mmCIF file of C-alpha atoms in Angstrom:
data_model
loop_
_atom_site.group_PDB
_atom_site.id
_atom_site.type_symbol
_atom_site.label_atom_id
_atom_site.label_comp_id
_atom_site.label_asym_id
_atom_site.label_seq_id
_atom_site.Cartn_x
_atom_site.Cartn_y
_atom_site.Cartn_z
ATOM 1 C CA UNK A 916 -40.812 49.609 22.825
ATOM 2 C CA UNK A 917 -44.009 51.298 21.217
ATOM 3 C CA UNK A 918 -46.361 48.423 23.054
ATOM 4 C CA UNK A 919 -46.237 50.739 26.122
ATOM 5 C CA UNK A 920 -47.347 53.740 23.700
ATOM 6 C CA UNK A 921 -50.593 54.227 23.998
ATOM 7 C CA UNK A 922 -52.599 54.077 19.902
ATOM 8 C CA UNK A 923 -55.118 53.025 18.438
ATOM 9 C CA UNK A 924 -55.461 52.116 14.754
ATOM 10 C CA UNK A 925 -58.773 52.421 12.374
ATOM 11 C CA UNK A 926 -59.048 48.725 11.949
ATOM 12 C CA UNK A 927 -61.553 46.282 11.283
ATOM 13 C CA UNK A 928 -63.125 43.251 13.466
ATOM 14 C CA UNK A 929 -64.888 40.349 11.736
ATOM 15 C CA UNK A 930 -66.159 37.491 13.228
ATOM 16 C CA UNK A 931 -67.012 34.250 11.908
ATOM 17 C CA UNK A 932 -68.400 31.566 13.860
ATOM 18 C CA UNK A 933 -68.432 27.671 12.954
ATOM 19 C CA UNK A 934 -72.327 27.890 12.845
ATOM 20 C CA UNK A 935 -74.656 31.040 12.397
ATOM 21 C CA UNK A 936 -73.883 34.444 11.153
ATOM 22 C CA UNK A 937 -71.188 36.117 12.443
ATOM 23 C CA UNK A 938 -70.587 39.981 12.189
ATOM 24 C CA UNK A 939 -68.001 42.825 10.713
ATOM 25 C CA UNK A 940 -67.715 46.368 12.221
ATOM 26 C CA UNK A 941 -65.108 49.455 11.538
ATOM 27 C CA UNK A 942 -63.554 49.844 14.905
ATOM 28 C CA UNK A 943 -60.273 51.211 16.982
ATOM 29 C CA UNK A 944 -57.904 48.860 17.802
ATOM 30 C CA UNK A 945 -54.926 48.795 20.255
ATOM 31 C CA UNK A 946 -52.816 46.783 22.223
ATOM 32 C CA UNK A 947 -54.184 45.193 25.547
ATOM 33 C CA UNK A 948 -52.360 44.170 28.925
ATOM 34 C CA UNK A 949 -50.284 44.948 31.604
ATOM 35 C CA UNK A 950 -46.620 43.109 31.981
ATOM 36 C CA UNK A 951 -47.908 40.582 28.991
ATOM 37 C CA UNK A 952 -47.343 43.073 26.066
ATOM 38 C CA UNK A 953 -43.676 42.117 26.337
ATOM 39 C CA UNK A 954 -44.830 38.931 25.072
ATOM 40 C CA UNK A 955 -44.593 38.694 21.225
ATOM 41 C CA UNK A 956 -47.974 37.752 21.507
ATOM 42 C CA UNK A 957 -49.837 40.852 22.119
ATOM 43 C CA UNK A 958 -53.637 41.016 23.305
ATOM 44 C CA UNK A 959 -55.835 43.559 21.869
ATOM 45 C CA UNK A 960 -58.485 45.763 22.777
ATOM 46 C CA UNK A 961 -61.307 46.932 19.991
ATOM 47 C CA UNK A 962 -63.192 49.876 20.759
ATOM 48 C CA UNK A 963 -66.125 50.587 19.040
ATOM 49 C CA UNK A 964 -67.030 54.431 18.361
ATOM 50 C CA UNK A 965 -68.897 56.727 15.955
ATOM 51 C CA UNK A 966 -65.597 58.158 14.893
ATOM 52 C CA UNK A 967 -64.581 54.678 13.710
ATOM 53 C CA UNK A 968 -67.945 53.389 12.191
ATOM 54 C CA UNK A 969 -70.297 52.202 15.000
ATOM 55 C CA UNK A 970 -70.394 52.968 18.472
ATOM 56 C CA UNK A 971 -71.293 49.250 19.550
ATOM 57 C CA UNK A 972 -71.058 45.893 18.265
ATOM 58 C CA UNK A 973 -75.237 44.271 18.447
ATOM 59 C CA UNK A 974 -74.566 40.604 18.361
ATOM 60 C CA UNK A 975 -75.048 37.589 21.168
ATOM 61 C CA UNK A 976 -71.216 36.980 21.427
ATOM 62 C CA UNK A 977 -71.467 35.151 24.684
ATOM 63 C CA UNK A 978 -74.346 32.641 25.372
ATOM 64 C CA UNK A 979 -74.029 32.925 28.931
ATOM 65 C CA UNK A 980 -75.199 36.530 28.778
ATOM 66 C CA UNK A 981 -78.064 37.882 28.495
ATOM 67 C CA UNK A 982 -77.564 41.265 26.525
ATOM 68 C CA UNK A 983 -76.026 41.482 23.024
ATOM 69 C CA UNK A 984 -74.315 44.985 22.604
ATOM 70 C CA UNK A 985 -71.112 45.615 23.378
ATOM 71 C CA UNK A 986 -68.571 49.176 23.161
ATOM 72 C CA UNK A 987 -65.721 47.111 23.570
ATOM 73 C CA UNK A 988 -64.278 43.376 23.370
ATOM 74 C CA UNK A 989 -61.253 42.333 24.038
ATOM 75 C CA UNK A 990 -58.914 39.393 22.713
ATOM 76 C CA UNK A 991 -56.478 38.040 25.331
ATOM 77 C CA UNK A 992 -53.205 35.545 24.729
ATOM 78 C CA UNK A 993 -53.876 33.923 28.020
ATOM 79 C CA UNK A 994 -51.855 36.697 30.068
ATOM 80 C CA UNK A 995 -49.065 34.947 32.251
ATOM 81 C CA UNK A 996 -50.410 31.508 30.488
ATOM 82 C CA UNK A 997 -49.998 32.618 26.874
ATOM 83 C CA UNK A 998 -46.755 30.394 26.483
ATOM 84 C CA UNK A 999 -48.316 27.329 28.704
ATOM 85 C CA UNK A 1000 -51.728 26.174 28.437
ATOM 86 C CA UNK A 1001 -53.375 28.951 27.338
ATOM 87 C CA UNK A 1002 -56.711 28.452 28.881
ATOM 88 C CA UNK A 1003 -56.193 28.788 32.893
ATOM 89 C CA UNK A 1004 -57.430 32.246 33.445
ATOM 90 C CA UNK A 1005 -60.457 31.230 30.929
ATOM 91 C CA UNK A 1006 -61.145 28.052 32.595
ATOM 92 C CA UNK A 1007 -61.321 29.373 35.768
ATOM 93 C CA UNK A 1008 -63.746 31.885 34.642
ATOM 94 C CA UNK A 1009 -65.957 29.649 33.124
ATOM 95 C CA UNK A 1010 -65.941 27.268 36.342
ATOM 96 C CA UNK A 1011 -67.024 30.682 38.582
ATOM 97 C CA UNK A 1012 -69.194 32.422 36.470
ATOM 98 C CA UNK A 1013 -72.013 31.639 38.399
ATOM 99 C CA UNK A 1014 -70.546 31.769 41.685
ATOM 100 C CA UNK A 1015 -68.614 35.350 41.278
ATOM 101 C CA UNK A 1016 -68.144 37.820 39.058
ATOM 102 C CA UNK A 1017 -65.948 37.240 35.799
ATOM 103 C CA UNK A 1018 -65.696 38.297 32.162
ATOM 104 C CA UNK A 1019 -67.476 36.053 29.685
ATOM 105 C CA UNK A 1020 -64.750 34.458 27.710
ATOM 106 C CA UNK A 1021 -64.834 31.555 24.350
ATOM 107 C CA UNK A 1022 -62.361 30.766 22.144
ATOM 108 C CA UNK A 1023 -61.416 32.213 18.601
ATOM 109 C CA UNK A 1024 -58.655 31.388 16.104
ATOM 110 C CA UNK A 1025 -57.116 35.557 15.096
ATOM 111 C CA UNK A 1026 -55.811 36.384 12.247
ATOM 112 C CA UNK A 1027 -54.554 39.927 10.983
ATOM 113 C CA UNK A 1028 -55.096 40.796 7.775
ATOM 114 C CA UNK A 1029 -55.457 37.401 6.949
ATOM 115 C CA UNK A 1030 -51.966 36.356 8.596
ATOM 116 C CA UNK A 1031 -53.021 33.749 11.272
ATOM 117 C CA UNK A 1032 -51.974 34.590 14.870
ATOM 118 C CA UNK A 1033 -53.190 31.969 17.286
ATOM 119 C CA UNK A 1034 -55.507 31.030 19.541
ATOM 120 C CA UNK A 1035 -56.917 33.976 21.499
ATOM 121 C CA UNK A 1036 -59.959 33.918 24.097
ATOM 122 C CA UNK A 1037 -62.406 37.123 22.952
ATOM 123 C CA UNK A 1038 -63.962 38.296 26.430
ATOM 124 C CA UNK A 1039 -65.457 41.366 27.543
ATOM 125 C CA UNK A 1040 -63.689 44.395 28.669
ATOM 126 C CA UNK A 1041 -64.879 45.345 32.437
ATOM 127 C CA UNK A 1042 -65.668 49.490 32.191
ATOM 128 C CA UNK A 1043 -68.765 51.390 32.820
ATOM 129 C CA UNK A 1044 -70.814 49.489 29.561
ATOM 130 C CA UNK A 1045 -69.761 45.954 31.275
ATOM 131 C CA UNK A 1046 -71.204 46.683 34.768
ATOM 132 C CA UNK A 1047 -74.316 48.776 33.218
ATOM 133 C CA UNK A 1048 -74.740 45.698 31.129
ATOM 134 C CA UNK A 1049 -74.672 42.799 33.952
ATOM 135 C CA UNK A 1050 -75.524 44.860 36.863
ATOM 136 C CA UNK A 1051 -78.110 47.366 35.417
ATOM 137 C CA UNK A 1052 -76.513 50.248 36.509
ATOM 138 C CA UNK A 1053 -77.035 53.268 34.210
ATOM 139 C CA UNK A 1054 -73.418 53.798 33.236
ATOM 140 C CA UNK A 1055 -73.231 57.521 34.230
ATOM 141 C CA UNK A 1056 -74.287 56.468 37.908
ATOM 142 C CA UNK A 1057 -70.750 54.226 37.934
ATOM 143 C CA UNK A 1058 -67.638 55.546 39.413
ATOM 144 C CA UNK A 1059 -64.111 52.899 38.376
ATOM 145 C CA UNK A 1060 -61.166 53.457 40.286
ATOM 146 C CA UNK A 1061 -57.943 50.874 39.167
ATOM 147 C CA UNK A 1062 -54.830 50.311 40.453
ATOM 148 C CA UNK A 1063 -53.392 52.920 42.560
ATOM 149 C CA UNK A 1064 -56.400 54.838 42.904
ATOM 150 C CA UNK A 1065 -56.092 55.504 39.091
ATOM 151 C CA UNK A 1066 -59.697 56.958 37.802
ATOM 152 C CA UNK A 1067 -60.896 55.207 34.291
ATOM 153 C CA UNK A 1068 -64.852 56.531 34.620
ATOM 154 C CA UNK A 1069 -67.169 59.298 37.090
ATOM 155 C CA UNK A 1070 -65.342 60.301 40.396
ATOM 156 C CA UNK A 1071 -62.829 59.753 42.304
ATOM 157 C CA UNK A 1072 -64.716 61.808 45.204
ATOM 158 C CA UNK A 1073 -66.466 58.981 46.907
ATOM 159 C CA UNK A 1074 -63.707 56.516 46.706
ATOM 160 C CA UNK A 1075 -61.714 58.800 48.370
ATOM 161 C CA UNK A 1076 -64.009 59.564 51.448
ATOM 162 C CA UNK A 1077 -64.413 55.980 51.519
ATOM 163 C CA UNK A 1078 -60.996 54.855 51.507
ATOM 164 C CA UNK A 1079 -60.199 57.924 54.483
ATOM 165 C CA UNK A 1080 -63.201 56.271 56.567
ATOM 166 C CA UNK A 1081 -60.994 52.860 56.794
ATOM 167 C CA UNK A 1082 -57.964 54.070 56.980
ATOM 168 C CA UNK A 1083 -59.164 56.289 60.492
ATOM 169 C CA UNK A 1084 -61.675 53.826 61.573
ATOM 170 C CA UNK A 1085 -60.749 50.541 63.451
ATOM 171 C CA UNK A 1086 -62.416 47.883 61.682
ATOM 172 C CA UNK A 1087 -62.426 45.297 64.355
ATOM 173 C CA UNK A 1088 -65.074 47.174 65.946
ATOM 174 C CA UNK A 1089 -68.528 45.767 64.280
ATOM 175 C CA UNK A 1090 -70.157 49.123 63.593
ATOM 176 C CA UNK A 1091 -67.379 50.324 61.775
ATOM 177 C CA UNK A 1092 -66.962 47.175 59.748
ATOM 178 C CA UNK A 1093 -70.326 47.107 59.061
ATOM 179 C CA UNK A 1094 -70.052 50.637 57.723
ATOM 180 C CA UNK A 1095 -67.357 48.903 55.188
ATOM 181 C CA UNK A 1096 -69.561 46.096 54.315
ATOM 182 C CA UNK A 1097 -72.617 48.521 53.687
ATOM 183 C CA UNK A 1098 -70.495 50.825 51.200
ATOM 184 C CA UNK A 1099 -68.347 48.682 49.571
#
């Protein structure tokens, strides 16, 4: 199945909002998930870059943010809701957003290449850009380690020294859980 493959295809994102302008930039596009791109309703990831027309997108896409560029956005089915509801992982986020950290999230109607494809939630994609953007962490200064210790941006160096603390440390003892709290 060529949805594990990883591609990405020269491809084009407009937006057009009820109200207001909307935008239209060159971009990379590629399918987006883990276990949900066996659905037939795929998610996608567009990555803006120079190579592809513009290295970010400058438009207030999410008006509970307060920053308007963006490298990358992602449209999502609804993950392990795309064939249900549709709007639990969305809903959720927009219930915690100001109690923990989430993606920003609305709803868009997607069409490709003028074929309509459903309802789709466009949200931001968490990587260095995301956590420079709500955090203001200059993005070389931000190491992201995934899954099984799988490195996406910086070092994996820190993480690792980390990790070995807790694994020989006993963390019921309050100085070394402290040292946990501190560095996490």
């Amino acid at each position: 199945a060529n949805f594990w493959r990883k591609w990405v295809r020269q491809s084009n994102l407009t937006y057009m909002p009820k109200e207001g302008a909307g935008f239209s930039y060159d971009c990379g596009a590629s399918i987006f998930g883990g276990f949900s791109r066996i659905n037939s309703k795929k998610s996608f990831k567009f990555k803006f870059k120079r190579q592809y027309g513009t290295s970010k997108v400058h438009y207030k896409l999410f008006e509970n943010r307060d920053f308007s560029e963006y490298d990358c956005i992602v449209l999502r089915t609804g993950g392990q809701d795309a064939y249900g509801t549709l709007i639990k992982d969305d809903l959720t986020s927009v219930l915690m957003d100001d109690l923990i950290d989430v993606m920003a999230t609305k709803p868009a109607v997607f069409y490709i290449n003028g074929q309509y494809y459903g309802i789709y939630f466009m949200r931001e994609k968490v990587n260095k850009h995301f956590i420079a953007a709500n955090y203001g962490i200059p993005s070389d200064d931000i190491d992201i380690i995934q899954g099984n210790q799988a490195l996406e941006n910086g070092s994996i160096k820190d993480w690792n020294s980390f990790f070995d603390y807790m694994k020989s440390h006993d963390l019921s003892k309050p100085e070394c859980y402290e040292y946990v709290k501190e560095h996490m």
